[in-house]
mmCIF file of C-alpha atoms in Angstrom:
data_model
loop_
_atom_site.group_PDB
_atom_site.id
_atom_site.type_symbol
_atom_site.label_atom_id
_atom_site.label_comp_id
_atom_site.label_asym_id
_atom_site.label_seq_id
_atom_site.Cartn_x
_atom_site.Cartn_y
_atom_site.Cartn_z
ATOM 1 C CA UNK A 1 121.660 120.904 63.414
ATOM 2 C CA UNK A 2 121.945 121.318 67.158
ATOM 3 C CA UNK A 3 121.524 117.679 67.841
ATOM 4 C CA UNK A 4 120.052 116.543 71.359
ATOM 5 C CA UNK A 5 119.933 119.422 73.739
ATOM 6 C CA UNK A 6 118.995 119.102 77.464
ATOM 7 C CA UNK A 7 118.321 121.832 79.957
ATOM 8 C CA UNK A 8 119.130 122.605 82.876
ATOM 9 C CA UNK A 9 122.907 121.595 82.823
ATOM 10 C CA UNK A 10 122.710 121.390 86.667
ATOM 11 C CA UNK A 11 119.952 121.556 89.158
ATOM 12 C CA UNK A 12 119.584 121.271 92.967
ATOM 13 C CA UNK A 13 116.252 120.521 94.523
ATOM 14 C CA UNK A 14 114.896 119.857 97.952
ATOM 15 C CA UNK A 15 113.301 116.631 98.762
ATOM 16 C CA UNK A 16 109.700 116.637 97.725
ATOM 17 C CA UNK A 17 110.002 119.329 95.020
ATOM 18 C CA UNK A 18 109.196 118.486 91.516
ATOM 19 C CA UNK A 19 110.946 119.628 88.257
ATOM 20 C CA UNK A 20 111.061 118.756 84.554
ATOM 21 C CA UNK A 21 114.110 118.040 82.823
ATOM 22 C CA UNK A 22 113.867 119.235 79.149
ATOM 23 C CA UNK A 23 115.234 117.298 76.049
ATOM 24 C CA UNK A 24 114.809 118.186 72.400
ATOM 25 C CA UNK A 25 116.297 116.963 69.050
ATOM 26 C CA UNK A 26 116.175 118.451 65.638
ATOM 27 C CA UNK A 27 117.083 115.396 63.703
ATOM 28 C CA UNK A 28 113.453 114.023 63.243
ATOM 29 C CA UNK A 29 114.282 111.077 65.262
ATOM 30 C CA UNK A 30 111.479 108.960 66.110
ATOM 31 C CA UNK A 31 112.978 106.978 69.200
ATOM 32 C CA UNK A 32 113.985 108.808 72.235
ATOM 33 C CA UNK A 33 114.978 107.690 75.847
ATOM 34 C CA UNK A 34 116.113 108.872 79.219
ATOM 35 C CA UNK A 35 118.761 107.152 81.101
ATOM 36 C CA UNK A 36 120.354 107.821 84.540
ATOM 37 C CA UNK A 37 123.948 107.338 85.299
ATOM 38 C CA UNK A 38 125.068 106.690 88.826
ATOM 39 C CA UNK A 39 128.707 106.015 90.190
ATOM 40 C CA UNK A 40 129.826 102.662 89.517
ATOM 41 C CA UNK A 41 126.858 101.754 87.359
ATOM 42 C CA UNK A 42 126.138 101.849 83.778
ATOM 43 C CA UNK A 43 123.324 103.958 82.153
ATOM 44 C CA UNK A 44 119.967 102.712 83.258
ATOM 45 C CA UNK A 45 117.038 103.310 81.026
ATOM 46 C CA UNK A 46 114.182 105.288 82.822
ATOM 47 C CA UNK A 47 111.631 105.673 79.967
ATOM 48 C CA UNK A 48 111.665 105.470 76.267
ATOM 49 C CA UNK A 49 109.355 106.707 73.359
ATOM 50 C CA UNK A 50 109.084 105.101 69.953
ATOM 51 C CA UNK A 51 107.190 108.117 68.537
ATOM 52 C CA UNK A 52 104.796 111.022 69.354
ATOM 53 C CA UNK A 53 102.210 109.733 71.685
ATOM 54 C CA UNK A 54 103.814 106.477 72.546
ATOM 55 C CA UNK A 55 106.097 105.880 75.480
ATOM 56 C CA UNK A 56 106.810 103.080 77.761
ATOM 57 C CA UNK A 57 108.751 102.340 80.903
ATOM 58 C CA UNK A 58 112.408 101.327 81.175
ATOM 59 C CA UNK A 59 114.254 99.487 83.885
ATOM 60 C CA UNK A 60 113.854 102.347 86.668
ATOM 61 C CA UNK A 61 110.811 104.276 85.924
ATOM 62 C CA UNK A 62 109.548 104.746 89.430
ATOM 63 C CA UNK A 63 109.315 108.375 90.454
ATOM 64 C CA UNK A 64 109.422 109.666 86.893
ATOM 65 C CA UNK A 65 106.858 110.521 84.314
ATOM 66 C CA UNK A 66 107.420 111.123 80.433
ATOM 67 C CA UNK A 67 105.323 112.525 77.705
ATOM 68 C CA UNK A 68 105.890 112.822 73.991
ATOM 69 C CA UNK A 69 103.482 115.173 72.403
ATOM 70 C CA UNK A 70 105.885 116.043 69.432
ATOM 71 C CA UNK A 71 108.675 114.290 67.746
ATOM 72 C CA UNK A 72 111.119 116.896 68.888
ATOM 73 C CA UNK A 73 110.694 116.985 72.663
ATOM 74 C CA UNK A 74 110.748 114.386 75.321
ATOM 75 C CA UNK A 75 110.511 116.023 78.731
ATOM 76 C CA UNK A 76 111.202 113.873 82.025
ATOM 77 C CA UNK A 77 109.248 114.961 85.062
ATOM 78 C CA UNK A 78 110.296 114.156 88.629
ATOM 79 C CA UNK A 79 106.973 114.131 90.660
ATOM 80 C CA UNK A 80 108.248 114.344 94.198
ATOM 81 C CA UNK A 81 112.264 114.449 94.135
ATOM 82 C CA UNK A 82 114.012 112.021 96.583
ATOM 83 C CA UNK A 83 117.746 111.945 97.542
ATOM 84 C CA UNK A 84 117.894 108.514 95.559
ATOM 85 C CA UNK A 85 117.355 110.526 92.156
ATOM 86 C CA UNK A 86 120.452 112.337 92.736
ATOM 87 C CA UNK A 87 122.181 111.438 89.419
ATOM 88 C CA UNK A 88 123.230 112.388 86.002
ATOM 89 C CA UNK A 89 120.564 112.130 83.430
ATOM 90 C CA UNK A 90 121.116 111.659 79.843
ATOM 91 C CA UNK A 91 118.624 112.015 77.056
ATOM 92 C CA UNK A 92 119.197 110.209 73.799
ATOM 93 C CA UNK A 93 117.641 109.867 70.421
ATOM 94 C CA UNK A 94 117.934 107.889 67.272
ATOM 95 C CA UNK A 95 116.204 106.733 64.121
ATOM 96 C CA UNK A 96 115.308 103.501 65.785
ATOM 97 C CA UNK A 97 116.354 101.397 68.840
ATOM 98 C CA UNK A 98 117.833 98.348 66.870
ATOM 99 C CA UNK A 99 121.210 97.084 67.130
ATOM 100 C CA UNK A 100 123.448 99.096 64.841
ATOM 101 C CA UNK A 101 121.358 102.194 65.198
ATOM 102 C CA UNK A 102 123.567 105.150 66.370
ATOM 103 C CA UNK A 103 122.306 106.740 69.350
ATOM 104 C CA UNK A 104 122.852 110.663 69.915
ATOM 105 C CA UNK A 105 123.339 111.637 73.632
ATOM 106 C CA UNK A 106 122.663 115.056 75.024
ATOM 107 C CA UNK A 107 125.129 116.680 77.408
ATOM 108 C CA UNK A 108 123.527 115.493 80.455
ATOM 109 C CA UNK A 109 121.654 117.141 83.415
ATOM 110 C CA UNK A 110 123.343 116.800 86.872
ATOM 111 C CA UNK A 111 120.794 116.663 89.613
ATOM 112 C CA UNK A 112 121.378 116.766 93.316
ATOM 113 C CA UNK A 113 118.449 116.307 95.658
ATOM 114 C CA UNK A 114 119.065 117.548 99.149
ATOM 115 C CA UNK B 1 101.664 108.514 54.142
ATOM 116 C CA UNK B 2 103.730 105.996 55.980
ATOM 117 C CA UNK B 3 101.537 104.323 58.731
ATOM 118 C CA UNK B 4 101.798 101.239 60.845
ATOM 119 C CA UNK B 5 98.694 100.072 62.472
ATOM 120 C CA UNK B 6 98.437 97.507 65.366
ATOM 121 C CA UNK B 7 94.673 97.090 65.819
ATOM 122 C CA UNK B 8 95.082 95.333 69.307
ATOM 123 C CA UNK B 9 96.390 97.106 72.367
ATOM 124 C CA UNK B 10 96.034 93.969 74.559
ATOM 125 C CA UNK B 11 96.058 90.218 73.372
ATOM 126 C CA UNK B 12 95.442 87.611 76.220
ATOM 127 C CA UNK B 13 96.309 84.039 75.128
ATOM 128 C CA UNK B 14 96.467 80.975 77.152
ATOM 129 C CA UNK B 15 99.723 79.196 77.633
ATOM 130 C CA UNK B 16 100.241 76.679 74.655
ATOM 131 C CA UNK B 17 97.575 78.335 72.356
ATOM 132 C CA UNK B 18 98.793 79.963 69.128
ATOM 133 C CA UNK B 19 99.585 83.488 69.007
ATOM 134 C CA UNK B 20 98.896 86.100 66.180
ATOM 135 C CA UNK B 21 99.804 89.745 66.654
ATOM 136 C CA UNK B 22 98.398 91.745 63.793
ATOM 137 C CA UNK B 23 100.347 94.469 61.773
ATOM 138 C CA UNK B 24 99.246 96.435 58.795
ATOM 139 C CA UNK B 25 101.131 99.101 57.125
ATOM 140 C CA UNK B 26 100.609 101.851 54.443
ATOM 141 C CA UNK B 27 103.475 102.773 52.321
ATOM 142 C CA UNK B 28 103.763 103.405 48.592
ATOM 143 C CA UNK B 29 107.207 102.067 48.004
ATOM 144 C CA UNK B 30 109.066 98.934 49.158
ATOM 145 C CA UNK B 31 109.218 98.668 52.818
ATOM 146 C CA UNK B 32 111.447 96.801 55.261
ATOM 147 C CA UNK B 33 109.339 95.583 58.283
ATOM 148 C CA UNK B 34 110.414 94.590 61.792
ATOM 149 C CA UNK B 35 109.123 93.357 65.063
ATOM 150 C CA UNK B 36 110.485 94.704 68.120
ATOM 151 C CA UNK B 37 109.828 93.429 71.635
ATOM 152 C CA UNK B 38 110.120 94.818 75.268
ATOM 153 C CA UNK B 39 110.069 92.523 78.145
ATOM 154 C CA UNK B 40 109.085 93.982 81.331
ATOM 155 C CA UNK B 41 111.303 96.939 82.143
ATOM 156 C CA UNK B 42 113.955 95.951 79.738
ATOM 157 C CA UNK B 43 115.254 97.779 76.653
ATOM 158 C CA UNK B 44 113.485 97.508 73.352
ATOM 159 C CA UNK B 45 115.118 94.856 71.087
ATOM 160 C CA UNK B 46 114.777 93.614 67.633
ATOM 161 C CA UNK B 47 112.949 90.393 67.419
ATOM 162 C CA UNK B 48 112.854 89.703 63.672
ATOM 163 C CA UNK B 49 112.919 91.337 60.182
ATOM 164 C CA UNK B 50 111.231 90.292 57.125
ATOM 165 C CA UNK B 51 114.401 90.393 54.717
ATOM 166 C CA UNK B 52 116.148 87.879 56.872
ATOM 167 C CA UNK B 53 113.073 85.199 57.098
ATOM 168 C CA UNK B 54 114.349 84.003 60.242
ATOM 169 C CA UNK B 55 112.504 82.394 63.310
ATOM 170 C CA UNK B 56 113.422 83.876 66.776
ATOM 171 C CA UNK B 57 112.237 82.225 69.743
ATOM 172 C CA UNK B 58 109.622 80.348 67.774
ATOM 173 C CA UNK B 59 108.161 83.495 66.227
ATOM 174 C CA UNK B 60 107.716 83.915 62.487
ATOM 175 C CA UNK B 61 106.326 86.867 60.430
ATOM 176 C CA UNK B 62 105.537 86.833 56.570
ATOM 177 C CA UNK B 63 105.129 89.871 54.625
ATOM 178 C CA UNK B 64 101.912 89.690 52.743
ATOM 179 C CA UNK B 65 102.247 92.705 50.095
ATOM 180 C CA UNK B 66 98.644 92.103 48.763
ATOM 181 C CA UNK B 67 97.189 92.547 52.139
ATOM 182 C CA UNK B 68 99.936 95.085 53.313
ATOM 183 C CA UNK B 69 100.360 92.990 56.560
ATOM 184 C CA UNK B 70 103.094 91.553 58.601
ATOM 185 C CA UNK B 71 101.472 89.526 61.353
ATOM 186 C CA UNK B 72 103.742 87.889 64.024
ATOM 187 C CA UNK B 73 102.818 84.269 64.869
ATOM 188 C CA UNK B 74 103.826 81.641 67.159
ATOM 189 C CA UNK B 75 102.178 78.139 67.383
ATOM 190 C CA UNK B 76 102.400 77.634 70.891
ATOM 191 C CA UNK B 77 102.672 80.407 73.553
ATOM 192 C CA UNK B 78 105.077 80.425 76.362
ATOM 193 C CA UNK B 79 104.614 82.352 79.528
ATOM 194 C CA UNK B 80 108.036 84.219 78.853
ATOM 195 C CA UNK B 81 106.506 85.492 75.679
ATOM 196 C CA UNK B 82 104.423 88.157 77.756
ATOM 197 C CA UNK B 83 105.916 91.419 76.670
ATOM 198 C CA UNK B 84 105.102 94.616 74.401
ATOM 199 C CA UNK B 85 105.309 94.060 70.764
ATOM 200 C CA UNK B 86 105.862 96.902 68.204
ATOM 201 C CA UNK B 87 105.666 96.460 64.506
ATOM 202 C CA UNK B 88 107.937 98.927 62.622
ATOM 203 C CA UNK B 89 108.594 100.073 59.032
ATOM 204 C CA UNK B 90 111.383 101.723 57.203
ATOM 205 C CA UNK B 91 111.936 102.476 53.444
ATOM 206 C CA UNK B 92 113.937 99.415 51.962
ATOM 207 C CA UNK B 93 115.946 101.460 49.779
ATOM 208 C CA UNK B 94 116.844 104.348 52.120
ATOM 209 C CA UNK B 95 118.388 102.755 55.357
ATOM 210 C CA UNK B 96 119.074 106.379 56.759
ATOM 211 C CA UNK B 97 115.268 107.023 56.893
ATOM 212 C CA UNK B 98 113.552 106.805 60.173
ATOM 213 C CA UNK B 99 111.733 103.801 61.474
ATOM 214 C CA UNK B 100 107.939 104.299 61.849
ATOM 215 C CA UNK B 101 106.461 102.315 64.753
ATOM 216 C CA UNK B 102 103.018 101.077 65.440
ATOM 217 C CA UNK B 103 101.480 101.804 68.801
ATOM 218 C CA UNK B 104 102.217 98.245 70.114
ATOM 219 C CA UNK B 105 100.378 95.312 71.380
ATOM 220 C CA UNK B 106 100.717 93.933 74.884
ATOM 221 C CA UNK B 107 100.773 90.225 74.840
ATOM 222 C CA UNK B 108 99.785 88.626 78.152
ATOM 223 C CA UNK B 109 100.127 84.807 78.382
ATOM 224 C CA UNK B 110 97.609 83.217 80.718
ATOM 225 C CA UNK B 111 98.801 80.186 82.644
#
């Protein structure tokens, strides 16, 4: 198993550009989520999905869209990049979201918005 | 095939009125059933599971194997109950298997 994969590893964008961060897992997990990590702050939940066709907002969803057309893929789209979206983005998956469920994280995507 | 059905996308209830969120499931073996709740912009969290027979925040849910249902109930709704509720199922004998979720019901408590 490859686990959770993310592409790209690093990206530089200009303000106003759009892009998609890719996330895929091959563990047949139903629950997937996107987090951002900023200096001095913990992981903050952007969006999550409890299965194909079902997505919902997390704590900081503004400026981001997601879709879940398959169990394996959960792309995160930045509609119009802003410098405030400079961050490290982590995708995670697990069988379920409850306490005690092991979450598997991708390696992260470092995004710089100029 | 395993399936969890929540027939209502949105349920609006007046404060103080009883709440019932419906959940039906399809599974050939013995299931473990859960209710999860997501309050506005917070993480999804486990509300209750049928095997522990507990009452959390005034909510209860009874597994009815004959009707294959696991409806979530509360006698008197409170405004802080407004949230998204997901019913979920997992095979009882295989805790490593994935959890199957329903599409969710948004509960809106009217003042």
